[in-house]
Amino acid sequence: MRQRLLILAVSLAAAAALAGCGSPAADNASGPSTTEAVSPPTTGRPCSEGGTNTAEPSFYQDQFSTQAEPLSRDIATYRTAVTADDNQAIQDASSTLYSEITVGLTMAQNGSWGCYSPLALQDLETATNEVAPLFNDLDAAESECCGHTSAEAPALIEQITPKLADYINTLNAYSAQFGGEQV
């Protein structure tokens, strides 16, 4: 029996509150407002503290797909917005991606996708910590808040491009451990 959690909705609100500025991703009509996930069978410890997998790989694959599918779509939306030089769409996509990427790391850390190589988890943490703040800064720049201006946007987009590619490669390497879909 599965318990449904609205993980992303709560996390989006928390991320928006932590960001302190920009438009909340939950208000983004093009992004998801909720993603439902199921609580994983657990040993009671997060992966970073030696948690182990107690479910079949298909369980973790399903869990990952609840995050990977919207993430893939929203990365495509971001890339389209950048190509079109659509400032509002860039801002909305940046806000959404900041939230989704940080939520994804939390899901990996708490075992929602299963516990695997500590090195792969560390790599995912590093890649997340390199790209997520840039999306948050881009959101702030496009909305001209928090001491940022729209003049910063082109440089931020330039910084994001290789970091996003690294993040996607790292996330795909992490998901390959349990046969998860590729982003």
JSON list of C-alpha atoms in Angstrom, two decimals:
[
{"chain": "A", "resi": 1, "resn": "MET", "atom": "CA", "xyz": [0.00, 0.00, 0.00]},
{"chain": "A", "resi": 2, "resn": "ARG", "atom": "CA", "xyz": [1.46, 3.36, -0.97]},
{"chain": "A", "resi": 3, "resn": "GLN", "atom": "CA", "xyz": [1.14, 6.58, 0.98]},
{"chain": "A", "resi": 4, "resn": "ARG", "atom": "CA", "xyz": [1.02, 9.60, -1.31]},
{"chain": "A", "resi": 5, "resn": "LEU", "atom": "CA", "xyz": [3.10, 12.62, -0.36]},
{"chain": "A", "resi": 6, "resn": "LEU", "atom": "CA", "xyz": [3.11, 15.98, -2.03]},
{"chain": "A", "resi": 7, "resn": "ILE", "atom": "CA", "xyz": [6.86, 16.33, -1.69]},
{"chain": "A", "resi": 8, "resn": "LEU", "atom": "CA", "xyz": [7.46, 18.82, -4.46]},
{"chain": "A", "resi": 9, "resn": "ALA", "atom": "CA", "xyz": [4.66, 21.19, -3.44]},
{"chain": "A", "resi": 10, "resn": "VAL", "atom": "CA", "xyz": [6.07, 21.53, 0.06]},
{"chain": "A", "resi": 11, "resn": "SER", "atom": "CA", "xyz": [9.63, 21.69, -1.20]},
{"chain": "A", "resi": 12, "resn": "LEU", "atom": "CA", "xyz": [8.80, 24.34, -3.78]},
{"chain": "A", "resi": 13, "resn": "ALA", "atom": "CA", "xyz": [7.27, 26.53, -1.10]},
{"chain": "A", "resi": 14, "resn": "ALA", "atom": "CA", "xyz": [10.28, 25.98, 1.14]},
{"chain": "A", "resi": 15, "resn": "ALA", "atom": "CA", "xyz": [12.72, 26.72, -1.66]},
{"chain": "A", "resi": 16, "resn": "ALA", "atom": "CA", "xyz": [10.86, 29.91, -2.56]},
{"chain": "A", "resi": 17, "resn": "ALA", "atom": "CA", "xyz": [10.91, 30.98, 1.07]},
{"chain": "A", "resi": 18, "resn": "LEU", "atom": "CA", "xyz": [14.63, 30.22, 1.35]},
{"chain": "A", "resi": 19, "resn": "ALA", "atom": "CA", "xyz": [15.36, 32.06, -1.87]},
{"chain": "A", "resi": 20, "resn": "GLY", "atom": "CA", "xyz": [13.74, 35.16, -0.44]},
{"chain": "A", "resi": 21, "resn": "CYS", "atom": "CA", "xyz": [12.94, 36.62, -3.83]},
{"chain": "A", "resi": 22, "resn": "GLY", "atom": "CA", "xyz": [11.87, 35.83, -7.34]},
{"chain": "A", "resi": 23, "resn": "SER", "atom": "CA", "xyz": [8.63, 34.23, -8.31]},
{"chain": "A", "resi": 24, "resn": "PRO", "atom": "CA", "xyz": [7.75, 31.04, -6.48]},
{"chain": "A", "resi": 25, "resn": "ALA", "atom": "CA", "xyz": [7.95, 28.09, -8.81]},
{"chain": "A", "resi": 26, "resn": "ALA", "atom": "CA", "xyz": [4.59, 26.90, -7.51]},
{"chain": "A", "resi": 27, "resn": "ASP", "atom": "CA", "xyz": [3.04, 29.92, -9.26]},
{"chain": "A", "resi": 28, "resn": "ASN", "atom": "CA", "xyz": [4.70, 28.94, -12.53]},
{"chain": "A", "resi": 29, "resn": "ALA", "atom": "CA", "xyz": [1.93, 27.84, -14.88]},
{"chain": "A", "resi": 30, "resn": "SER", "atom": "CA", "xyz": [4.36, 25.94, -17.10]},
{"chain": "A", "resi": 31, "resn": "GLY", "atom": "CA", "xyz": [5.97, 24.01, -14.26]},
{"chain": "A", "resi": 32, "resn": "PRO", "atom": "CA", "xyz": [4.56, 21.36, -12.00]},
{"chain": "A", "resi": 33, "resn": "SER", "atom": "CA", "xyz": [2.66, 22.40, -8.92]},
{"chain": "A", "resi": 34, "resn": "THR", "atom": "CA", "xyz": [2.95, 19.01, -7.29]},
{"chain": "A", "resi": 35, "resn": "THR", "atom": "CA", "xyz": [4.73, 15.76, -7.75]},
{"chain": "A", "resi": 36, "resn": "GLU", "atom": "CA", "xyz": [3.48, 12.80, -5.83]},
{"chain": "A", "resi": 37, "resn": "ALA", "atom": "CA", "xyz": [5.95, 10.35, -4.40]},
{"chain": "A", "resi": 38, "resn": "VAL", "atom": "CA", "xyz": [5.68, 7.32, -2.22]},
{"chain": "A", "resi": 39, "resn": "SER", "atom": "CA", "xyz": [7.55, 6.88, 1.04]},
{"chain": "A", "resi": 40, "resn": "PRO", "atom": "CA", "xyz": [10.31, 4.34, 0.50]},
{"chain": "A", "resi": 41, "resn": "PRO", "atom": "CA", "xyz": [10.71, 1.32, 2.68]},
{"chain": "A", "resi": 42, "resn": "THR", "atom": "CA", "xyz": [13.51, 2.42, 4.94]},
{"chain": "A", "resi": 43, "resn": "THR", "atom": "CA", "xyz": [16.05, 1.23, 7.42]},
{"chain": "A", "resi": 44, "resn": "GLY", "atom": "CA", "xyz": [15.45, 4.45, 9.30]},
{"chain": "A", "resi": 45, "resn": "ARG", "atom": "CA", "xyz": [18.74, 6.02, 8.23]},
{"chain": "A", "resi": 46, "resn": "PRO", "atom": "CA", "xyz": [19.50, 8.39, 5.35]},
{"chain": "A", "resi": 47, "resn": "CYS", "atom": "CA", "xyz": [21.87, 7.19, 2.66]},
{"chain": "A", "resi": 48, "resn": "SER", "atom": "CA", "xyz": [24.68, 9.39, 3.95]},
{"chain": "A", "resi": 49, "resn": "GLU", "atom": "CA", "xyz": [24.47, 7.51, 7.26]},
{"chain": "A", "resi": 50, "resn": "GLY", "atom": "CA", "xyz": [24.56, 4.02, 5.80]},
{"chain": "A", "resi": 51, "resn": "GLY", "atom": "CA", "xyz": [20.91, 3.52, 4.89]},
{"chain": "A", "resi": 52, "resn": "THR", "atom": "CA", "xyz": [20.22, 0.46, 2.78]},
{"chain": "A", "resi": 53, "resn": "ASN", "atom": "CA", "xyz": [17.69, -0.48, 0.12]},
{"chain": "A", "resi": 54, "resn": "THR", "atom": "CA", "xyz": [14.76, -2.52, 1.32]},
{"chain": "A", "resi": 55, "resn": "ALA", "atom": "CA", "xyz": [12.66, -2.42, -1.86]},
{"chain": "A", "resi": 56, "resn": "GLU", "atom": "CA", "xyz": [12.97, -3.84, -5.35]},
{"chain": "A", "resi": 57, "resn": "PRO", "atom": "CA", "xyz": [14.81, -1.70, -7.94]},
{"chain": "A", "resi": 58, "resn": "SER", "atom": "CA", "xyz": [11.51, -1.06, -9.75]},
{"chain": "A", "resi": 59, "resn": "PHE", "atom": "CA", "xyz": [10.27, 0.83, -6.69]},
{"chain": "A", "resi": 60, "resn": "TYR", "atom": "CA", "xyz": [13.23, 3.24, -6.86]},
{"chain": "A", "resi": 61, "resn": "GLN", "atom": "CA", "xyz": [12.88, 3.53, -10.64]},
{"chain": "A", "resi": 62, "resn": "ASP", "atom": "CA", "xyz": [9.26, 4.62, -10.18]},
{"chain": "A", "resi": 63, "resn": "GLN", "atom": "CA", "xyz": [10.29, 7.10, -7.49]},
{"chain": "A", "resi": 64, "resn": "PHE", "atom": "CA", "xyz": [12.96, 8.59, -9.72]},
{"chain": "A", "resi": 65, "resn": "SER", "atom": "CA", "xyz": [10.62, 8.92, -12.69]},
{"chain": "A", "resi": 66, "resn": "THR", "atom": "CA", "xyz": [8.30, 11.17, -10.62]},
{"chain": "A", "resi": 67, "resn": "GLN", "atom": "CA", "xyz": [11.18, 13.64, -10.55]},
{"chain": "A", "resi": 68, "resn": "ALA", "atom": "CA", "xyz": [12.96, 12.90, -13.83]},
{"chain": "A", "resi": 69, "resn": "GLU", "atom": "CA", "xyz": [10.01, 13.39, -16.15]},
{"chain": "A", "resi": 70, "resn": "PRO", "atom": "CA", "xyz": [9.11, 16.93, -15.02]},
{"chain": "A", "resi": 71, "resn": "LEU", "atom": "CA", "xyz": [12.81, 17.80, -14.74]},
{"chain": "A", "resi": 72, "resn": "SER", "atom": "CA", "xyz": [13.43, 16.75, -18.36]},
{"chain": "A", "resi": 73, "resn": "ARG", "atom": "CA", "xyz": [10.44, 18.79, -19.51]},
{"chain": "A", "resi": 74, "resn": "ASP", "atom": "CA", "xyz": [11.47, 21.85, -17.51]},
{"chain": "A", "resi": 75, "resn": "ILE", "atom": "CA", "xyz": [15.07, 21.72, -18.75]},
{"chain": "A", "resi": 76, "resn": "ALA", "atom": "CA", "xyz": [13.67, 21.75, -22.29]},
{"chain": "A", "resi": 77, "resn": "THR", "atom": "CA", "xyz": [11.43, 24.70, -21.35]},
{"chain": "A", "resi": 78, "resn": "TYR", "atom": "CA", "xyz": [14.46, 26.57, -19.96]},
{"chain": "A", "resi": 79, "resn": "ARG", "atom": "CA", "xyz": [16.52, 25.91, -23.10]},
{"chain": "A", "resi": 80, "resn": "THR", "atom": "CA", "xyz": [13.65, 27.09, -25.32]},
{"chain": "A", "resi": 81, "resn": "ALA", "atom": "CA", "xyz": [13.26, 30.25, -23.23]},
{"chain": "A", "resi": 82, "resn": "VAL", "atom": "CA", "xyz": [16.99, 30.99, -23.49]},
{"chain": "A", "resi": 83, "resn": "THR", "atom": "CA", "xyz": [16.95, 30.44, -27.26]},
{"chain": "A", "resi": 84, "resn": "ALA", "atom": "CA", "xyz": [13.93, 32.76, -27.59]},
{"chain": "A", "resi": 85, "resn": "ASP", "atom": "CA", "xyz": [15.51, 35.31, -25.21]},
{"chain": "A", "resi": 86, "resn": "ASP", "atom": "CA", "xyz": [12.20, 35.37, -23.31]},
{"chain": "A", "resi": 87, "resn": "ASN", "atom": "CA", "xyz": [13.08, 36.97, -19.96]},
{"chain": "A", "resi": 88, "resn": "GLN", "atom": "CA", "xyz": [9.84, 36.03, -18.19]},
{"chain": "A", "resi": 89, "resn": "ALA", "atom": "CA", "xyz": [10.04, 32.42, -19.37]},
{"chain": "A", "resi": 90, "resn": "ILE", "atom": "CA", "xyz": [13.71, 32.28, -18.33]},
{"chain": "A", "resi": 91, "resn": "GLN", "atom": "CA", "xyz": [12.78, 33.58, -14.88]},
{"chain": "A", "resi": 92, "resn": "ASP", "atom": "CA", "xyz": [9.93, 31.09, -14.50]},
{"chain": "A", "resi": 93, "resn": "ALA", "atom": "CA", "xyz": [12.03, 28.17, -15.72]},
{"chain": "A", "resi": 94, "resn": "SER", "atom": "CA", "xyz": [14.96, 29.17, -13.49]},
{"chain": "A", "resi": 95, "resn": "SER", "atom": "CA", "xyz": [12.73, 29.27, -10.44]},
{"chain": "A", "resi": 96, "resn": "THR", "atom": "CA", "xyz": [11.25, 25.88, -11.27]},
{"chain": "A", "resi": 97, "resn": "LEU", "atom": "CA", "xyz": [14.62, 24.27, -11.99]},
{"chain": "A", "resi": 98, "resn": "TYR", "atom": "CA", "xyz": [16.15, 25.64, -8.80]},
{"chain": "A", "resi": 99, "resn": "SER", "atom": "CA", "xyz": [13.38, 23.99, -6.82]},
{"chain": "A", "resi": 100, "resn": "GLU", "atom": "CA", "xyz": [13.37, 20.71, -8.74]},
{"chain": "A", "resi": 101, "resn": "ILE", "atom": "CA", "xyz": [17.13, 20.29, -8.58]},
{"chain": "A", "resi": 102, "resn": "THR", "atom": "CA", "xyz": [17.30, 20.96, -4.84]},
{"chain": "A", "resi": 103, "resn": "VAL", "atom": "CA", "xyz": [14.34, 18.63, -4.20]},
{"chain": "A", "resi": 104, "resn": "GLY", "atom": "CA", "xyz": [16.06, 15.95, -6.27]},
{"chain": "A", "resi": 105, "resn": "LEU", "atom": "CA", "xyz": [19.13, 16.08, -4.07]},
{"chain": "A", "resi": 106, "resn": "THR", "atom": "CA", "xyz": [16.97, 15.77, -0.96]},
{"chain": "A", "resi": 107, "resn": "MET", "atom": "CA", "xyz": [15.25, 12.73, -2.46]},
{"chain": "A", "resi": 108, "resn": "ALA", "atom": "CA", "xyz": [18.63, 11.12, -3.20]},
{"chain": "A", "resi": 109, "resn": "GLN", "atom": "CA", "xyz": [19.92, 11.90, 0.28]},
{"chain": "A", "resi": 110, "resn": "ASN", "atom": "CA", "xyz": [16.87, 10.54, 2.10]},
{"chain": "A", "resi": 111, "resn": "GLY", "atom": "CA", "xyz": [16.79, 7.28, 0.16]},
{"chain": "A", "resi": 112, "resn": "SER", "atom": "CA", "xyz": [13.71, 7.94, -1.98]},
{"chain": "A", "resi": 113, "resn": "TRP", "atom": "CA", "xyz": [15.70, 6.67, -4.96]},
{"chain": "A", "resi": 114, "resn": "GLY", "atom": "CA", "xyz": [17.56, 4.07, -2.92]},
{"chain": "A", "resi": 115, "resn": "CYS", "atom": "CA", "xyz": [21.02, 4.12, -1.39]},
{"chain": "A", "resi": 116, "resn": "TYR", "atom": "CA", "xyz": [23.94, 3.25, -3.60]},
{"chain": "A", "resi": 117, "resn": "SER", "atom": "CA", "xyz": [27.49, 4.48, -4.08]},
{"chain": "A", "resi": 118, "resn": "PRO", "atom": "CA", "xyz": [28.42, 7.16, -1.54]},
{"chain": "A", "resi": 119, "resn": "LEU", "atom": "CA", "xyz": [30.76, 8.60, -4.18]},
{"chain": "A", "resi": 120, "resn": "ALA", "atom": "CA", "xyz": [27.89, 8.93, -6.68]},
{"chain": "A", "resi": 121, "resn": "LEU", "atom": "CA", "xyz": [25.80, 10.67, -4.01]},
{"chain": "A", "resi": 122, "resn": "GLN", "atom": "CA", "xyz": [28.70, 13.01, -3.23]},
{"chain": "A", "resi": 123, "resn": "ASP", "atom": "CA", "xyz": [29.09, 13.78, -6.95]},
{"chain": "A", "resi": 124, "resn": "LEU", "atom": "CA", "xyz": [25.36, 14.55, -7.17]},
{"chain": "A", "resi": 125, "resn": "GLU", "atom": "CA", "xyz": [25.63, 16.84, -4.14]},
{"chain": "A", "resi": 126, "resn": "THR", "atom": "CA", "xyz": [28.54, 18.69, -5.74]},
{"chain": "A", "resi": 127, "resn": "ALA", "atom": "CA", "xyz": [26.82, 19.07, -9.12]},
{"chain": "A", "resi": 128, "resn": "THR", "atom": "CA", "xyz": [23.62, 20.26, -7.42]},
{"chain": "A", "resi": 129, "resn": "ASN", "atom": "CA", "xyz": [25.49, 22.78, -5.29]},
{"chain": "A", "resi": 130, "resn": "GLU", "atom": "CA", "xyz": [27.19, 24.15, -8.40]},
{"chain": "A", "resi": 131, "resn": "VAL", "atom": "CA", "xyz": [24.12, 24.61, -10.62]},
{"chain": "A", "resi": 132, "resn": "ALA", "atom": "CA", "xyz": [21.16, 25.25, -8.27]},
{"chain": "A", "resi": 133, "resn": "PRO", "atom": "CA", "xyz": [22.44, 28.58, -6.87]},
{"chain": "A", "resi": 134, "resn": "LEU", "atom": "CA", "xyz": [23.03, 29.81, -10.43]},
{"chain": "A", "resi": 135, "resn": "PHE", "atom": "CA", "xyz": [19.37, 29.14, -11.29]},
{"chain": "A", "resi": 136, "resn": "ASN", "atom": "CA", "xyz": [18.36, 30.98, -8.12]},
{"chain": "A", "resi": 137, "resn": "ASP", "atom": "CA", "xyz": [20.58, 33.93, -9.08]},
{"chain": "A", "resi": 138, "resn": "LEU", "atom": "CA", "xyz": [19.20, 33.93, -12.64]},
{"chain": "A", "resi": 139, "resn": "ASP", "atom": "CA", "xyz": [15.65, 34.01, -11.27]},
{"chain": "A", "resi": 140, "resn": "ALA", "atom": "CA", "xyz": [16.63, 36.98, -9.09]},
{"chain": "A", "resi": 141, "resn": "ALA", "atom": "CA", "xyz": [18.41, 38.74, -11.97]},
{"chain": "A", "resi": 142, "resn": "GLU", "atom": "CA", "xyz": [15.45, 38.38, -14.32]},
{"chain": "A", "resi": 143, "resn": "SER", "atom": "CA", "xyz": [13.13, 39.75, -11.61]},
{"chain": "A", "resi": 144, "resn": "GLU", "atom": "CA", "xyz": [15.65, 42.44, -10.62]},
{"chain": "A", "resi": 145, "resn": "CYS", "atom": "CA", "xyz": [15.59, 41.61, -6.93]},
{"chain": "A", "resi": 146, "resn": "CYS", "atom": "CA", "xyz": [17.97, 40.73, -4.14]},
{"chain": "A", "resi": 147, "resn": "GLY", "atom": "CA", "xyz": [20.68, 43.02, -5.48]},
{"chain": "A", "resi": 148, "resn": "HIS", "atom": "CA", "xyz": [20.68, 41.40, -8.93]},
{"chain": "A", "resi": 149, "resn": "THR", "atom": "CA", "xyz": [19.95, 43.08, -12.25]},
{"chain": "A", "resi": 150, "resn": "SER", "atom": "CA", "xyz": [18.85, 41.76, -15.62]},
{"chain": "A", "resi": 151, "resn": "ALA", "atom": "CA", "xyz": [22.25, 42.78, -16.97]},
{"chain": "A", "resi": 152, "resn": "GLU", "atom": "CA", "xyz": [23.68, 39.77, -15.09]},
{"chain": "A", "resi": 153, "resn": "ALA", "atom": "CA", "xyz": [21.43, 37.28, -16.91]},
{"chain": "A", "resi": 154, "resn": "PRO", "atom": "CA", "xyz": [23.62, 36.61, -19.98]},
{"chain": "A", "resi": 155, "resn": "ALA", "atom": "CA", "xyz": [26.68, 35.81, -17.85]},
{"chain": "A", "resi": 156, "resn": "LEU", "atom": "CA", "xyz": [24.60, 33.59, -15.56]},
{"chain": "A", "resi": 157, "resn": "ILE", "atom": "CA", "xyz": [23.16, 31.71, -18.54]},
{"chain": "A", "resi": 158, "resn": "GLU", "atom": "CA", "xyz": [26.69, 31.21, -19.82]},
{"chain": "A", "resi": 159, "resn": "GLN", "atom": "CA", "xyz": [27.76, 29.82, -16.42]},
{"chain": "A", "resi": 160, "resn": "ILE", "atom": "CA", "xyz": [24.70, 27.58, -16.19]},
{"chain": "A", "resi": 161, "resn": "THR", "atom": "CA", "xyz": [25.20, 25.88, -19.56]},
{"chain": "A", "resi": 162, "resn": "PRO", "atom": "CA", "xyz": [28.20, 23.68, -18.65]},
{"chain": "A", "resi": 163, "resn": "LYS", "atom": "CA", "xyz": [27.07, 23.26, -15.03]},
{"chain": "A", "resi": 164, "resn": "LEU", "atom": "CA", "xyz": [23.65, 22.03, -16.17]},
{"chain": "A", "resi": 165, "resn": "ALA", "atom": "CA", "xyz": [25.30, 19.55, -18.55]},
{"chain": "A", "resi": 166, "resn": "ASP", "atom": "CA", "xyz": [27.50, 18.31, -15.68]},
{"chain": "A", "resi": 167, "resn": "TYR", "atom": "CA", "xyz": [24.46, 18.04, -13.40]},
{"chain": "A", "resi": 168, "resn": "ILE", "atom": "CA", "xyz": [22.50, 16.03, -15.99]},
{"chain": "A", "resi": 169, "resn": "ASN", "atom": "CA", "xyz": [25.45, 13.67, -16.55]},
{"chain": "A", "resi": 170, "resn": "THR", "atom": "CA", "xyz": [25.90, 13.21, -12.81]},
{"chain": "A", "resi": 171, "resn": "LEU", "atom": "CA", "xyz": [22.19, 12.66, -12.22]},
{"chain": "A", "resi": 172, "resn": "ASN", "atom": "CA", "xyz": [22.10, 10.12, -15.06]},
{"chain": "A", "resi": 173, "resn": "ALA", "atom": "CA", "xyz": [25.12, 8.31, -13.57]},
{"chain": "A", "resi": 174, "resn": "TYR", "atom": "CA", "xyz": [23.36, 8.21, -10.21]},
{"chain": "A", "resi": 175, "resn": "SER", "atom": "CA", "xyz": [20.13, 6.86, -11.72]},
{"chain": "A", "resi": 176, "resn": "ALA", "atom": "CA", "xyz": [22.04, 4.26, -13.76]},
{"chain": "A", "resi": 177, "resn": "GLN", "atom": "CA", "xyz": [22.87, 2.54, -10.45]},
{"chain": "A", "resi": 178, "resn": "PHE", "atom": "CA", "xyz": [19.25, 1.39, -10.17]},
{"chain": "A", "resi": 179, "resn": "GLY", "atom": "CA", "xyz": [18.26, 1.39, -13.84]},
{"chain": "A", "resi": 180, "resn": "GLY", "atom": "CA", "xyz": [16.45, 4.72, -13.61]},
{"chain": "A", "resi": 181, "resn": "GLU", "atom": "CA", "xyz": [15.49, 6.65, -16.71]},
{"chain": "A", "resi": 182, "resn": "GLN", "atom": "CA", "xyz": [17.91, 9.17, -18.14]},
{"chain": "A", "resi": 183, "resn": "VAL", "atom": "CA", "xyz": [17.21, 12.90, -18.06]}
]
